[in-house]
XYZ file of C-alpha atoms in Angstrom:
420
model
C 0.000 0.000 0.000
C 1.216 3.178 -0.661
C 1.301 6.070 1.459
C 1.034 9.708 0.831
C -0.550 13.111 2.180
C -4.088 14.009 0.290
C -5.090 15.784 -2.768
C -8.374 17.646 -3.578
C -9.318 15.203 -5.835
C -9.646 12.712 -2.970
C -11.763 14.491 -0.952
C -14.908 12.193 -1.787
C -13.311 9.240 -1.385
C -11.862 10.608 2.022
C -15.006 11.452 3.207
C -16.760 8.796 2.185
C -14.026 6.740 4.467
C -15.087 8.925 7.074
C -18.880 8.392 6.536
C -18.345 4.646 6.813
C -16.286 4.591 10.032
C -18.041 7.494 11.963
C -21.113 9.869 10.715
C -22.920 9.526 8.260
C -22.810 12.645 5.174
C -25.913 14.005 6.512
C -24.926 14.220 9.841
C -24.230 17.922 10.993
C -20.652 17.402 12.320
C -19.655 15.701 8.951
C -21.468 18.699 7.264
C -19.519 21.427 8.966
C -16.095 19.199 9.367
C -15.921 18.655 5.168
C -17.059 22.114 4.684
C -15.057 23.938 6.887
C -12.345 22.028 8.704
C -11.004 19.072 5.954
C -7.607 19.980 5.119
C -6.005 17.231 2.373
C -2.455 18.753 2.982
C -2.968 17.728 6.736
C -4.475 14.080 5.517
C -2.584 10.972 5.487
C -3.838 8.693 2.639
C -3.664 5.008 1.645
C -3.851 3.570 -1.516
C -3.791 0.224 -2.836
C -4.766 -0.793 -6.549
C -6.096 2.521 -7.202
C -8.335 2.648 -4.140
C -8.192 5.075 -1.238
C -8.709 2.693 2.271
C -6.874 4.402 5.154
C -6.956 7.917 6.253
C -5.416 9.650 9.001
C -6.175 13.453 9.605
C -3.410 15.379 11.084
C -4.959 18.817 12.661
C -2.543 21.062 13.495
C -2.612 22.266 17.348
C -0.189 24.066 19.921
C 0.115 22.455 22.606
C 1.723 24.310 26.018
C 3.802 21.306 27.980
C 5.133 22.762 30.951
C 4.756 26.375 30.337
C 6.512 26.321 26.775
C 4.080 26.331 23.594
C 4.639 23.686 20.803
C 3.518 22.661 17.647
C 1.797 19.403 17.260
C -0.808 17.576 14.764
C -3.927 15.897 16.807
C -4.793 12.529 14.580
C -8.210 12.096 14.341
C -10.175 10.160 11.991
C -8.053 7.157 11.831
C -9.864 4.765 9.591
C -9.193 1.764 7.760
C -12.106 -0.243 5.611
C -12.828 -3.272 6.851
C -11.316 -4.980 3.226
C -8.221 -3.654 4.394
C -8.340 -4.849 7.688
C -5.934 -7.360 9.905
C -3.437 -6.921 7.719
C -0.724 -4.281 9.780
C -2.346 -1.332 7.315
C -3.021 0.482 10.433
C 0.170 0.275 12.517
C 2.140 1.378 8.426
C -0.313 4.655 8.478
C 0.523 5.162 11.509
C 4.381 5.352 11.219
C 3.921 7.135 7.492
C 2.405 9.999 9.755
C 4.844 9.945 12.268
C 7.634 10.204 8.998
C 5.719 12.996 8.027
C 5.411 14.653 11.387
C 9.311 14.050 12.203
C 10.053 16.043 8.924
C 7.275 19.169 10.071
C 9.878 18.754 12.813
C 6.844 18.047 15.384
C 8.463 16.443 18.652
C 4.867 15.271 19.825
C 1.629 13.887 18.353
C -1.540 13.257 19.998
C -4.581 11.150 19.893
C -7.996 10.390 21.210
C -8.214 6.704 21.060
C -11.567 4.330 20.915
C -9.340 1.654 22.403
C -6.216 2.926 23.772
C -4.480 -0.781 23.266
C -4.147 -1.018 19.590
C -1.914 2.675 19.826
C -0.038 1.228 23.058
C 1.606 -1.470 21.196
C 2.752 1.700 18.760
C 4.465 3.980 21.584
C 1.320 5.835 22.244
C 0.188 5.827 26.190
C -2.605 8.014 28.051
C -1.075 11.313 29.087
C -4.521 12.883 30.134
C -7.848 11.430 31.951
C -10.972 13.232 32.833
C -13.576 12.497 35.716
C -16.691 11.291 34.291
C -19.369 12.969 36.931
C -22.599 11.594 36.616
C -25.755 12.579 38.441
C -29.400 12.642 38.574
C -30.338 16.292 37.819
C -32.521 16.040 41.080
C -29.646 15.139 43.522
C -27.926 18.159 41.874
C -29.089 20.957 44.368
C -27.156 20.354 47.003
C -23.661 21.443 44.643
C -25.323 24.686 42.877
C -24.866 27.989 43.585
C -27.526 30.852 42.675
C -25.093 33.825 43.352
C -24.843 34.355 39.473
C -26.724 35.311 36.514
C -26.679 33.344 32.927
C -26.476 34.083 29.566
C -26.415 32.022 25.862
C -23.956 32.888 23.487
C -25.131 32.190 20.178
C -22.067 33.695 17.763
C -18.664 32.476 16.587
C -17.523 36.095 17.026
C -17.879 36.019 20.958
C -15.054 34.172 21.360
C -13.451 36.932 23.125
C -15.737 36.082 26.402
C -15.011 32.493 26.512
C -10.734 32.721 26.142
C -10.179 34.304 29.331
C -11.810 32.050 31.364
C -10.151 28.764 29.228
C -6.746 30.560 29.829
C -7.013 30.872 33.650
C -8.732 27.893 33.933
C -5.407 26.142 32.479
C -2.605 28.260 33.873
C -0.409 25.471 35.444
C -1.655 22.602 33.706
C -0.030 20.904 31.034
C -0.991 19.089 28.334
C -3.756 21.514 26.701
C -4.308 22.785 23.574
C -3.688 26.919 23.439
C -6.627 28.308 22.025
C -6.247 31.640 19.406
C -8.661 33.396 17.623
C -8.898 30.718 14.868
C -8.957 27.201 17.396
C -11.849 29.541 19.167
C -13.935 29.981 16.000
C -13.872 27.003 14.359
C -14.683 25.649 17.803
C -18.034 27.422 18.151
C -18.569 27.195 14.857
C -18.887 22.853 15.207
C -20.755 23.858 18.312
C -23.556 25.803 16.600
C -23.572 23.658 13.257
C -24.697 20.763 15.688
C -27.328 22.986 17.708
C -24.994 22.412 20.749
C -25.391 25.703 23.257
C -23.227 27.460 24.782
C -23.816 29.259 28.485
C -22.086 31.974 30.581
C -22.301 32.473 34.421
C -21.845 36.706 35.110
C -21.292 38.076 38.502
C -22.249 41.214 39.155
C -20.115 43.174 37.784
C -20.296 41.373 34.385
C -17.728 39.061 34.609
C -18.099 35.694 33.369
C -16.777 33.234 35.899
C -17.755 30.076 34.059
C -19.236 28.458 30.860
C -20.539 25.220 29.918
C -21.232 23.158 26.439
C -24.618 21.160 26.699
C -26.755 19.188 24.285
C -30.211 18.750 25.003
C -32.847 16.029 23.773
C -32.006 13.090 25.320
C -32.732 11.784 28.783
C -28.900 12.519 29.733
C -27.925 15.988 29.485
C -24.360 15.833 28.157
C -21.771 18.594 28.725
C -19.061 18.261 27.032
C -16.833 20.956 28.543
C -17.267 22.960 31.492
C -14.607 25.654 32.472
C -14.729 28.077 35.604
C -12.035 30.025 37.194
C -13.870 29.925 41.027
C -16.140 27.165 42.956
C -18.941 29.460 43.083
C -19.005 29.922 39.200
C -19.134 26.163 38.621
C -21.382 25.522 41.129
C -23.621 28.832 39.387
C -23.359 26.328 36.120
C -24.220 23.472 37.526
C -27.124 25.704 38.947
C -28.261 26.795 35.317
C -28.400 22.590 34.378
C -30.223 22.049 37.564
C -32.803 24.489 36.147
C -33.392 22.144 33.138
C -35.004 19.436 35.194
C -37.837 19.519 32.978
C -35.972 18.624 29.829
C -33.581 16.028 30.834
C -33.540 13.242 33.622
C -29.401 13.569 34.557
C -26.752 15.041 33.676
C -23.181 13.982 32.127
C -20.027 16.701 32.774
C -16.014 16.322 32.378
C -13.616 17.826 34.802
C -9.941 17.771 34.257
C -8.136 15.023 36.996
C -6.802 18.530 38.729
C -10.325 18.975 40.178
C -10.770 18.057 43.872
C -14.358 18.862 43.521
C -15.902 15.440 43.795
C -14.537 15.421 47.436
C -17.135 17.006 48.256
C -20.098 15.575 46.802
C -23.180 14.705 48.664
C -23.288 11.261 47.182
C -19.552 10.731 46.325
C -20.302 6.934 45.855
C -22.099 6.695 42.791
C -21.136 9.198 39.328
C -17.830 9.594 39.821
C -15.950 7.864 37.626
C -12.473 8.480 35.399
C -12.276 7.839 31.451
C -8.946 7.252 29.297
C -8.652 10.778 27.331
C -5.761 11.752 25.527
C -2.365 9.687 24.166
C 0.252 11.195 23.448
C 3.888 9.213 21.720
C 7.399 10.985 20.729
C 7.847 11.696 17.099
C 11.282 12.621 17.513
C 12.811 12.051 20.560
C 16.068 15.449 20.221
C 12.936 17.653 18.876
C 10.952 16.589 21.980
C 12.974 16.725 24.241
C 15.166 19.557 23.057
C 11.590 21.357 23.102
C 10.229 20.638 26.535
C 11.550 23.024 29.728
C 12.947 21.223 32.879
C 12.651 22.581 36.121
C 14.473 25.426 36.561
C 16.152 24.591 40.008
C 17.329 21.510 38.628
C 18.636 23.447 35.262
C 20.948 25.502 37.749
C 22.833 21.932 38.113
C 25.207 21.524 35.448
C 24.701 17.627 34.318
C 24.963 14.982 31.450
C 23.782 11.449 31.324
C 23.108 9.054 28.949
C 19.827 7.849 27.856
C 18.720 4.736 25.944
C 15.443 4.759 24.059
C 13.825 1.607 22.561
C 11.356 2.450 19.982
C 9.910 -0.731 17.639
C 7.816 1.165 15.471
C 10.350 4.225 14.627
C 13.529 3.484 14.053
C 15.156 7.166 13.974
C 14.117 7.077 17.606
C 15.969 3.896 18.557
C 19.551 4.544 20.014
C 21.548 6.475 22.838
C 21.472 10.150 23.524
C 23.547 12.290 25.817
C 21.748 14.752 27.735
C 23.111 18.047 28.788
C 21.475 19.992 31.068
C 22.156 22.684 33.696
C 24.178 26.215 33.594
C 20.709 28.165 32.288
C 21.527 31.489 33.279
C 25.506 30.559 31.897
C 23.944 29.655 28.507
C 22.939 33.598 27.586
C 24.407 36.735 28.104
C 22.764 39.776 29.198
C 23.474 41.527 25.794
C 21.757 38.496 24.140
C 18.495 39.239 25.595
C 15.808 40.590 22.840
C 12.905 39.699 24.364
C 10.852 38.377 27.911
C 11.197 34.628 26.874
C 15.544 35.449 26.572
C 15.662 37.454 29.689
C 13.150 34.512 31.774
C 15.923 31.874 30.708
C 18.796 34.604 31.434
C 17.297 34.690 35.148
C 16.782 31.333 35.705
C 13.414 31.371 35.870
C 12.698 29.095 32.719
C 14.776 26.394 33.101
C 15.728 25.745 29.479
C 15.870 23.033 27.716
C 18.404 20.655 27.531
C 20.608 19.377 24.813
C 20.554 16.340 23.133
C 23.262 14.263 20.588
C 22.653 11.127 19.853
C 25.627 8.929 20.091
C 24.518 5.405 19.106
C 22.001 3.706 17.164
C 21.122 0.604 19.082
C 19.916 1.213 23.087
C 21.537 -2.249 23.872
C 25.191 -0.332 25.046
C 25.774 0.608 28.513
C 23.199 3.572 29.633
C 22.352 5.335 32.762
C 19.089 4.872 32.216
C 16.623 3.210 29.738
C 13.570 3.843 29.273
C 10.114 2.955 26.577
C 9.375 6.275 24.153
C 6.177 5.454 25.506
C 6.928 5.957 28.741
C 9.307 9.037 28.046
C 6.307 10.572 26.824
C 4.264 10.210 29.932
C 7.684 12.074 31.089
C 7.977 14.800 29.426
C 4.284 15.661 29.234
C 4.135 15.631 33.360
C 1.688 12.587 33.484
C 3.921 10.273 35.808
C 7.037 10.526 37.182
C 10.147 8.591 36.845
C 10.054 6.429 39.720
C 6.414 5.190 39.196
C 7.502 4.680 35.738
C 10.226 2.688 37.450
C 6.908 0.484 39.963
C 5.584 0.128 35.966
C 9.022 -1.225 34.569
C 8.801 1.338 31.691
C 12.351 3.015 33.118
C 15.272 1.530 33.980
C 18.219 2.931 36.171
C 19.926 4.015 39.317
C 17.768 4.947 42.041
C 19.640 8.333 41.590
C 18.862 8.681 38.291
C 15.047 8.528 38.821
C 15.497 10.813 41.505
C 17.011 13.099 39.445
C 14.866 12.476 36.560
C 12.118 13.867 39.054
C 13.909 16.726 40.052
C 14.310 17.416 35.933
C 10.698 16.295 35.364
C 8.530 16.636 38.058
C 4.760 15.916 37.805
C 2.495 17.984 36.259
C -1.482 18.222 36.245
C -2.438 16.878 32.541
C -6.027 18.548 31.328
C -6.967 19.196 27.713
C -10.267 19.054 26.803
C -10.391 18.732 22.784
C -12.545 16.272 20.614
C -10.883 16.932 17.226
């Protein structure tokens, strides 16, 4: 099978894919995605005998992972027809992305999986979880708050009330997607193809402290984000739902693993559950790594070690590196500094990033530590630290090493909160 990014002329054929693996043409997501949001130069294509069967789309997000913003492409839509199937189509797609992605010179790809084994056995592993909080809408009162007034929002072009509230409710996570003007629109715009609404929760001085994403007509009121920057303005929200008790029986809403919320639940027994979110897998381990910040105390320490990465599916990724880090304040002079990003790594207060050469091509030699790209994902991205990657045996070395791999790395709450 051959391999190769999209042209126009397969857009039917690429969207007919689509329509046999998830909606159907007439459906209004598939509508507004093919209209608006298909892009064939961000479209991995297979082709065998003249026939289009597999189809990965690669949408283009930033990501910020530990403060620092980088590019990545989100694969959605992965697809193979079932005459295709069983037959390792999906795991070559798969690494024909990732040699496309390595030469975007993208460090990190995500995914939203349907069944996060199949991309395990590829590098991929679950950087990001949600709680699942389920709840009859009449056991609801006891968590609302009627402090606040609401509002609908029914236009792409009020963006502008929504980002501040996304922006604080992420400061300090990592993980998320960074939102602009166009990721806002084309956002809304899904939202209001599919008759999905869109509330706001004012104080009194006209504020919004919170806003939630709800579908109506079915039993189960499903919200499929909800973002507040205080207690009282989700508990407002979940006030505004509550208030819908005539048109729905429960109600469905996401938080981001962060929350301690559900500690206090009146009922924390029952509706509180957590579901597999996000995956994320290296695409190039120097780009990654060379791209993610460390901790700036632990920059201050001048350090290399040696690093062994086993990769089956990519073989660029495969070897020994040497690691450089520490001296961040050493590594620019005062005259270099042009802007607040220079003069935050001048001061120590970015740690940097460290520097990476790879020095062999096989991780069989001697190493001070080992360790799955899975796993060095989960890493970098702040999901789990070295040592309990170390209780998992997906890391291998000195007790030392982890330690200071913790130190480098340390944990990080992991929260994003897009579907495609």
């Amino acid at each position: 099978m051959e391999f190769r990014l999209a042209i126009p002329t397969d857009t039917e054929e690429v969207s007919s894919l689509w329509a046999y693996c998830f909606e159907p043409k007439e459906d209004p997501f598939f509508q507004y995605y093919f209209e608006n949001c298909y892009e064939p130069e961000n479209t991995m294509v297979g082709i065998e005998e003249g026939q289009l069967l597999s189809t990965v789309h690669l949408r283009q997000y930033d990501l910020n992972v530990r403060g620092t913003t980088i590019p990545t492409s989100y694969m959605i839509g992965v697809a193979t027809h079932p005459a295709a199937r069983r037959g390792g189509i999906g795991g070559a797609l798969l690494l024909s992305s990732l040699e496309e992605l390595k030469q975007r010179d993208q460090g990190i790809t995500i995914l939203m999986p349907s069944k996060a084994a199949f991309y395990q056995q590829y590098g991929w592993e679950l950087y990001a979880h949600q709680w699942v909080q389920t709840l009859p809408l009449d056991e609801l009162r006891p968590m609302t708050d009627r402090s606040l007034h609401f509002g609908l929002l029914n236009s792409v072009e009020q963006w502008t009330l929504l980002a501040p509230v996304y922006d604080e409710y992420t400061t300090g996570l990592s993980g998320y997607a960074v939102r602009g003007e166009t990721e806002w629109k084309r956002l809304l715009g899904s939202f209001f193809a599919e008759g999905v609404n869109v509330a706001v929760a004012r104080n009194e001085v006209g504020d919004i402290e919170a806003y939630c994403v709800y579908r109506l007509g079915a039993p189960e009121i499903m919200v499929s984000e909800l973002v507040y920057i205080s207690r009282r303005g989700q508990k407002s929200m979940l006030n505004y739902l509550y208030n819908h008790r005539s048109q729905g029986e429960s109600i469905r809403w996401n938080e981001g693993l962060h929350d301690v919320g559900y500690r206090f639940h009146p009922n924390g027994k029952t509706g509180h559950t957590t579901m597999p979110y996000m995956m994320s897998r290296i695409v190039d381990v120097q780009t990654a790594v060379e791209s993610i910040p460390v901790d700036a105390d632990a920059a201050m320490m001048e350090i290399t070690f040696t690093l062994a990465v086993r990769d089956e599916l990519c073989a660029w990724n495969e070897g020994i590196y040497e690691i450089t880090l520490g001296g961040a304040s050493a590594a620019l002079d005062i005259a270099d500094v042009q802007n607040k990003d220079d003069l935050m790594r001048l001061l120590g207060v970015n740690g940097g990033t460290p520097k990476v050469k790879k020095i062999s091509d096989s991780s069989e030699g001697t190493s001070d530590v080992y360790i799955e790209v899975g796993a060095l994902s989960l890493l970098l991205m702040g999901a789990v630290s070295a040592n309990e990657l170390a209780f998992e045996e997906k890391i291998q070395g000195g007790q030392e090493w982890l330690d200071y791999l913790d130190l480098v790395y340390p944990k990080q709450n992991t929260y994003i909160n897009e579907w495609w």
